[in-house]
PDB file of C-alpha atoms in Angstrom:
ATOM      1  CA  MET A   1      -1.472 -54.437  32.892  1.00  0.00           C
ATOM      2  CA  SER A   2       1.153 -57.266  34.017  1.00  0.00           C
ATOM      3  CA  ALA A   3      -0.491 -60.269  35.456  1.00  0.00           C
ATOM      4  CA  LEU A   4       0.249 -59.568  39.049  1.00  0.00           C
ATOM      5  CA  SER A   5      -1.171 -56.328  39.189  1.00  0.00           C
ATOM      6  CA  ALA A   6      -4.114 -58.285  37.636  1.00  0.00           C
ATOM      7  CA  LEU A   7      -3.938 -60.384  40.691  1.00  0.00           C
ATOM      8  CA  GLU A   8      -4.101 -57.809  42.913  1.00  0.00           C
ATOM      9  CA  THR A   9      -6.817 -56.096  41.647  1.00  0.00           C
ATOM     10  CA  ALA A  10      -9.155 -59.492  42.081  1.00  0.00           C
ATOM     11  CA  LEU A  11      -7.908 -59.684  45.258  1.00  0.00           C
ATOM     12  CA  GLU A  12      -8.911 -56.079  46.416  1.00  0.00           C
ATOM     13  CA  ASN A  13     -11.838 -56.370  44.659  1.00  0.00           C
ATOM     14  CA  ARG A  14     -12.886 -59.651  46.738  1.00  0.00           C
ATOM     15  CA  TRP A  15     -11.917 -58.159  49.844  1.00  0.00           C
ATOM     16  CA  GLU A  16     -14.103 -55.210  48.955  1.00  0.00           C
ATOM     17  CA  ALA A  17     -16.876 -57.386  47.815  1.00  0.00           C
ATOM     18  CA  LEU A  18     -16.703 -59.461  51.488  1.00  0.00           C
ATOM     19  CA  TRP A  19     -16.655 -56.075  53.219  1.00  0.00           C
ATOM     20  CA  ALA A  20     -19.519 -54.950  51.507  1.00  0.00           C
ATOM     21  CA  ARG A  21     -21.458 -57.991  53.145  1.00  0.00           C
ATOM     22  CA  MET A  22     -20.086 -57.576  56.209  1.00  0.00           C
ATOM     23  CA  SER A  23     -21.076 -54.445  56.629  1.00  0.00           C
ATOM     24  CA  GLY A  24     -23.990 -53.930  54.838  1.00  0.00           C
ATOM     25  CA  ARG A  25     -22.691 -51.197  52.856  1.00  0.00           C
ATOM     26  CA  ASP A  26     -20.760 -50.763  49.239  1.00  0.00           C
ATOM     27  CA  PRO A  27     -17.571 -49.067  50.202  1.00  0.00           C
ATOM     28  CA  LEU A  28     -16.141 -49.576  46.597  1.00  0.00           C
ATOM     29  CA  GLU A  29     -18.325 -46.582  45.991  1.00  0.00           C
ATOM     30  CA  LEU A  30     -16.804 -44.661  48.635  1.00  0.00           C
ATOM     31  CA  VAL A  31     -13.077 -46.047  47.410  1.00  0.00           C
ATOM     32  CA  ASP A  32     -14.296 -44.784  43.645  1.00  0.00           C
ATOM     33  CA  ALA A  33     -15.417 -41.799  45.297  1.00  0.00           C
ATOM     34  CA  LEU A  34     -11.598 -41.199  47.108  1.00  0.00           C
ATOM     35  CA  ARG A  35      -9.899 -42.550  43.813  1.00  0.00           C
ATOM     36  CA  ARG A  36     -11.960 -40.218  41.519  1.00  0.00           C
ATOM     37  CA  GLU A  37     -10.600 -37.627  44.090  1.00  0.00           C
ATOM     38  CA  CYS A  38      -7.242 -38.512  43.578  1.00  0.00           C
ATOM     39  CA  ASP A  39      -7.152 -38.462  39.912  1.00  0.00           C
ATOM     40  CA  SER A  40      -9.078 -35.260  39.493  1.00  0.00           C
ATOM     41  CA  ASN A  41      -6.459 -33.061  41.215  1.00  0.00           C
ATOM     42  CA  ALA A  42      -3.586 -34.951  39.959  1.00  0.00           C
ATOM     43  CA  VAL A  43      -1.141 -32.293  39.345  1.00  0.00           C
ATOM     44  CA  VAL A  44       1.942 -33.383  36.239  1.00  0.00           C
ATOM     45  CA  CYS A  45       5.040 -31.440  37.775  1.00  0.00           C
ATOM     46  CA  ARG A  46       7.799 -32.275  34.965  1.00  0.00           C
ATOM     47  CA  ALA A  47       7.599 -35.899  32.985  1.00  0.00           C
ATOM     48  CA  GLY A  48       6.633 -38.235  34.144  1.00  0.00           C
ATOM     49  CA  ARG A  49       6.300 -37.110  37.726  1.00  0.00           C
ATOM     50  CA  VAL A  50       2.453 -37.007  38.968  1.00  0.00           C
ATOM     51  CA  MET A  51       1.873 -34.950  42.496  1.00  0.00           C
ATOM     52  CA  VAL A  52      -2.017 -35.858  44.362  1.00  0.00           C
ATOM     53  CA  PRO A  53      -2.843 -34.201  47.423  1.00  0.00           C
ATOM     54  CA  ASN A  54      -2.205 -36.231  50.749  1.00  0.00           C
ATOM     55  CA  ALA A  55      -5.247 -35.025  52.973  1.00  0.00           C
ATOM     56  CA  TYR A  56      -8.768 -36.996  52.210  1.00  0.00           C
ATOM     57  CA  ASP A  57     -11.483 -36.031  53.758  1.00  0.00           C
ATOM     58  CA  VAL A  58     -14.211 -38.536  53.502  1.00  0.00           C
ATOM     59  CA  GLU A  59     -17.950 -36.916  55.631  1.00  0.00           C
ATOM     60  CA  LEU A  60     -20.403 -39.702  56.300  1.00  0.00           C
ATOM     61  CA  SER A  61     -24.250 -38.834  57.527  1.00  0.00           C
ATOM     62  CA  ALA A  62     -24.636 -40.053  60.948  1.00  0.00           C
ATOM     63  CA  PRO A  63     -26.128 -43.788  59.935  1.00  0.00           C
ATOM     64  CA  VAL A  64     -23.815 -44.730  57.753  1.00  0.00           C
ATOM     65  CA  HIS A  65     -21.244 -43.779  60.208  1.00  0.00           C
ATOM     66  CA  GLU A  66     -22.274 -45.559  62.909  1.00  0.00           C
ATOM     67  CA  GLU A  67     -22.647 -49.060  60.254  1.00  0.00           C
ATOM     68  CA  LEU A  68     -19.143 -48.293  59.546  1.00  0.00           C
ATOM     69  CA  THR A  69     -17.772 -47.896  62.476  1.00  0.00           C
ATOM     70  CA  ARG A  70     -19.903 -50.169  64.941  1.00  0.00           C
ATOM     71  CA  ARG A  71     -17.931 -52.860  63.680  1.00  0.00           C
ATOM     72  CA  GLY A  72     -14.568 -52.203  65.220  1.00  0.00           C
ATOM     73  CA  ASP A  73     -13.342 -51.835  61.244  1.00  0.00           C
ATOM     74  CA  SER A  74     -10.406 -49.014  61.090  1.00  0.00           C
ATOM     75  CA  VAL A  75     -12.742 -47.903  57.851  1.00  0.00           C
ATOM     76  CA  GLY A  76      -9.803 -44.837  57.434  1.00  0.00           C
ATOM     77  CA  GLN A  77      -7.214 -47.423  57.526  1.00  0.00           C
ATOM     78  CA  VAL A  78      -9.207 -49.307  55.387  1.00  0.00           C
ATOM     79  CA  LEU A  79      -9.513 -46.409  52.550  1.00  0.00           C
ATOM     80  CA  THR A  80      -6.081 -45.157  52.873  1.00  0.00           C
ATOM     81  CA  ASP A  81      -4.637 -48.386  52.094  1.00  0.00           C
ATOM     82  CA  ARG A  82      -6.991 -48.646  48.849  1.00  0.00           C
ATOM     83  CA  LEU A  83      -6.033 -45.037  48.076  1.00  0.00           C
ATOM     84  CA  ALA A  84      -2.768 -45.655  48.420  1.00  0.00           C
ATOM     85  CA  ARG A  85      -1.857 -48.875  45.816  1.00  0.00           C
ATOM     86  CA  HIS A  86      -4.086 -46.674  43.431  1.00  0.00           C
ATOM     87  CA  ALA A  87      -1.927 -44.585  43.842  1.00  0.00           C
ATOM     88  CA  ALA A  88       1.175 -46.836  42.954  1.00  0.00           C
ATOM     89  CA  ARG A  89      -0.910 -48.243  40.264  1.00  0.00           C
ATOM     90  CA  ASN A  90      -0.745 -44.970  38.349  1.00  0.00           C
ATOM     91  CA  GLY A  91       2.817 -43.610  39.502  1.00  0.00           C
ATOM     92  CA  TYR A  92       1.303 -40.856  41.866  1.00  0.00           C
ATOM     93  CA  GLU A  93       3.896 -39.479  44.512  1.00  0.00           C
ATOM     94  CA  TRP A  94       1.650 -37.692  47.355  1.00  0.00           C
ATOM     95  CA  ALA A  95       2.137 -34.043  48.335  1.00  0.00           C
ATOM     96  CA  GLY A  96       3.470 -35.254  51.618  1.00  0.00           C
ATOM     97  CA  PRO A  97       2.361 -38.316  54.388  1.00  0.00           C
ATOM     98  CA  LEU A  98      -1.293 -39.384  53.037  1.00  0.00           C
ATOM     99  CA  THR A  99      -4.168 -39.167  55.657  1.00  0.00           C
ATOM    100  CA  VAL A 100      -7.677 -40.120  54.645  1.00  0.00           C
ATOM    101  CA  HIS A 101      -9.755 -38.755  57.870  1.00  0.00           C
ATOM    102  CA  VAL A 102     -13.545 -40.629  58.241  1.00  0.00           C
ATOM    103  CA  ARG A 103     -15.859 -38.240  60.220  1.00  0.00           C
ATOM    104  CA  ARG A 104     -19.618 -37.570  60.653  1.00  0.00           C
ATOM    105  CA  SER A 105     -21.405 -35.110  59.427  1.00  0.00           C
ATOM    106  CA  ALA A 106     -24.904 -33.872  59.627  1.00  0.00           C
ATOM    107  CA  GLU A 107     -24.532 -31.813  56.407  1.00  0.00           C
ATOM    108  CA  VAL A 108     -24.352 -34.727  54.469  1.00  0.00           C
ATOM    109  CA  PRO A 109     -27.678 -36.188  53.467  1.00  0.00           C
ATOM    110  CA  ASN A 110     -29.045 -39.657  55.078  1.00  0.00           C
ATOM    111  CA  GLY A 111     -27.229 -42.393  53.440  1.00  0.00           C
ATOM    112  CA  ARG A 112     -24.656 -40.488  51.559  1.00  0.00           C
ATOM    113  CA  TYR A 113     -21.285 -39.072  51.943  1.00  0.00           C
ATOM    114  CA  ARG A 114     -18.539 -36.401  51.254  1.00  0.00           C
ATOM    115  CA  VAL A 115     -15.141 -36.902  49.791  1.00  0.00           C
ATOM    116  CA  ALA A 116     -12.900 -33.841  49.447  1.00  0.00           C
ATOM    117  CA  SER A 117      -8.752 -33.366  49.621  1.00  0.00           C
ATOM    118  CA  THR A 118      -6.110 -30.666  50.218  1.00  0.00           C
ATOM    119  CA  VAL A 119      -2.308 -30.572  50.514  1.00  0.00           C
ATOM    120  CA  MET A 120      -1.531 -30.559  54.307  1.00  0.00           C
ATOM    121  CA  ARG A 121       0.969 -27.655  53.934  1.00  0.00           C
ATOM    122  CA  HIS A 122       2.477 -27.734  57.408  1.00  0.00           C
ATOM    123  CA  VAL A 123       3.752 -31.458  57.349  1.00  0.00           C
ATOM    124  CA  SER A 124       6.575 -32.704  54.699  1.00  0.00           C
ATOM    125  CA  ALA A 125       7.677 -35.625  53.544  1.00  0.00           C
ATOM    126  CA  VAL A 126      10.939 -34.510  54.010  1.00  0.00           C
ATOM    127  CA  GLY A 127      10.026 -33.234  58.419  1.00  0.00           C
ATOM    128  CA  PHE A 128       8.673 -36.651  58.380  1.00  0.00           C
ATOM    129  CA  ARG A 129      12.574 -38.258  57.464  1.00  0.00           C
ATOM    130  CA  ARG A 130      14.253 -36.198  59.851  1.00  0.00           C
ATOM    131  CA  ALA A 131      12.118 -36.518  62.682  1.00  0.00           C
ATOM    132  CA  ALA A 132      12.726 -40.808  61.971  1.00  0.00           C
ATOM    133  CA  GLN A 133      16.493 -40.217  61.796  1.00  0.00           C
ATOM    134  CA  PRO A 134      17.867 -41.136  65.680  1.00  0.00           C
ATOM    135  CA  VAL A 135      19.396 -38.417  67.222  1.00  0.00           C
ATOM    136  CA  ASP A 136      23.390 -38.504  68.326  1.00  0.00           C
ATOM    137  CA  GLY A 137      24.006 -37.864  71.205  1.00  0.00           C
TER     138      GLY A 137
END
């Protein structure tokens, strides 16, 4: 691990500890669950190319969802940023644009969460690049 990477990891851990203190919950557990989901679904396509799912669903119990969203923080964006950094450190390539969708679920036991990942087949990175190009005309 390079010095810069070690510094980035240390700063990220400090931010997560601060966020945990402010929100009363430990987001590191949720971030770790996302990282595990990403790692366990990684597929080696060829030497040096590892693809991972691009769509992640995080289901939170009602009290946890309310606590994390009450402060106005964009929980989905924070989790997306952490997952993007994890993938960059591991050299993963997304199967398309990365999304982390956070929602409340009555099926998740109190104080817990559930994480699942998929590949959004109807959305491609090529399509996003084409849509971002200016139209001549």
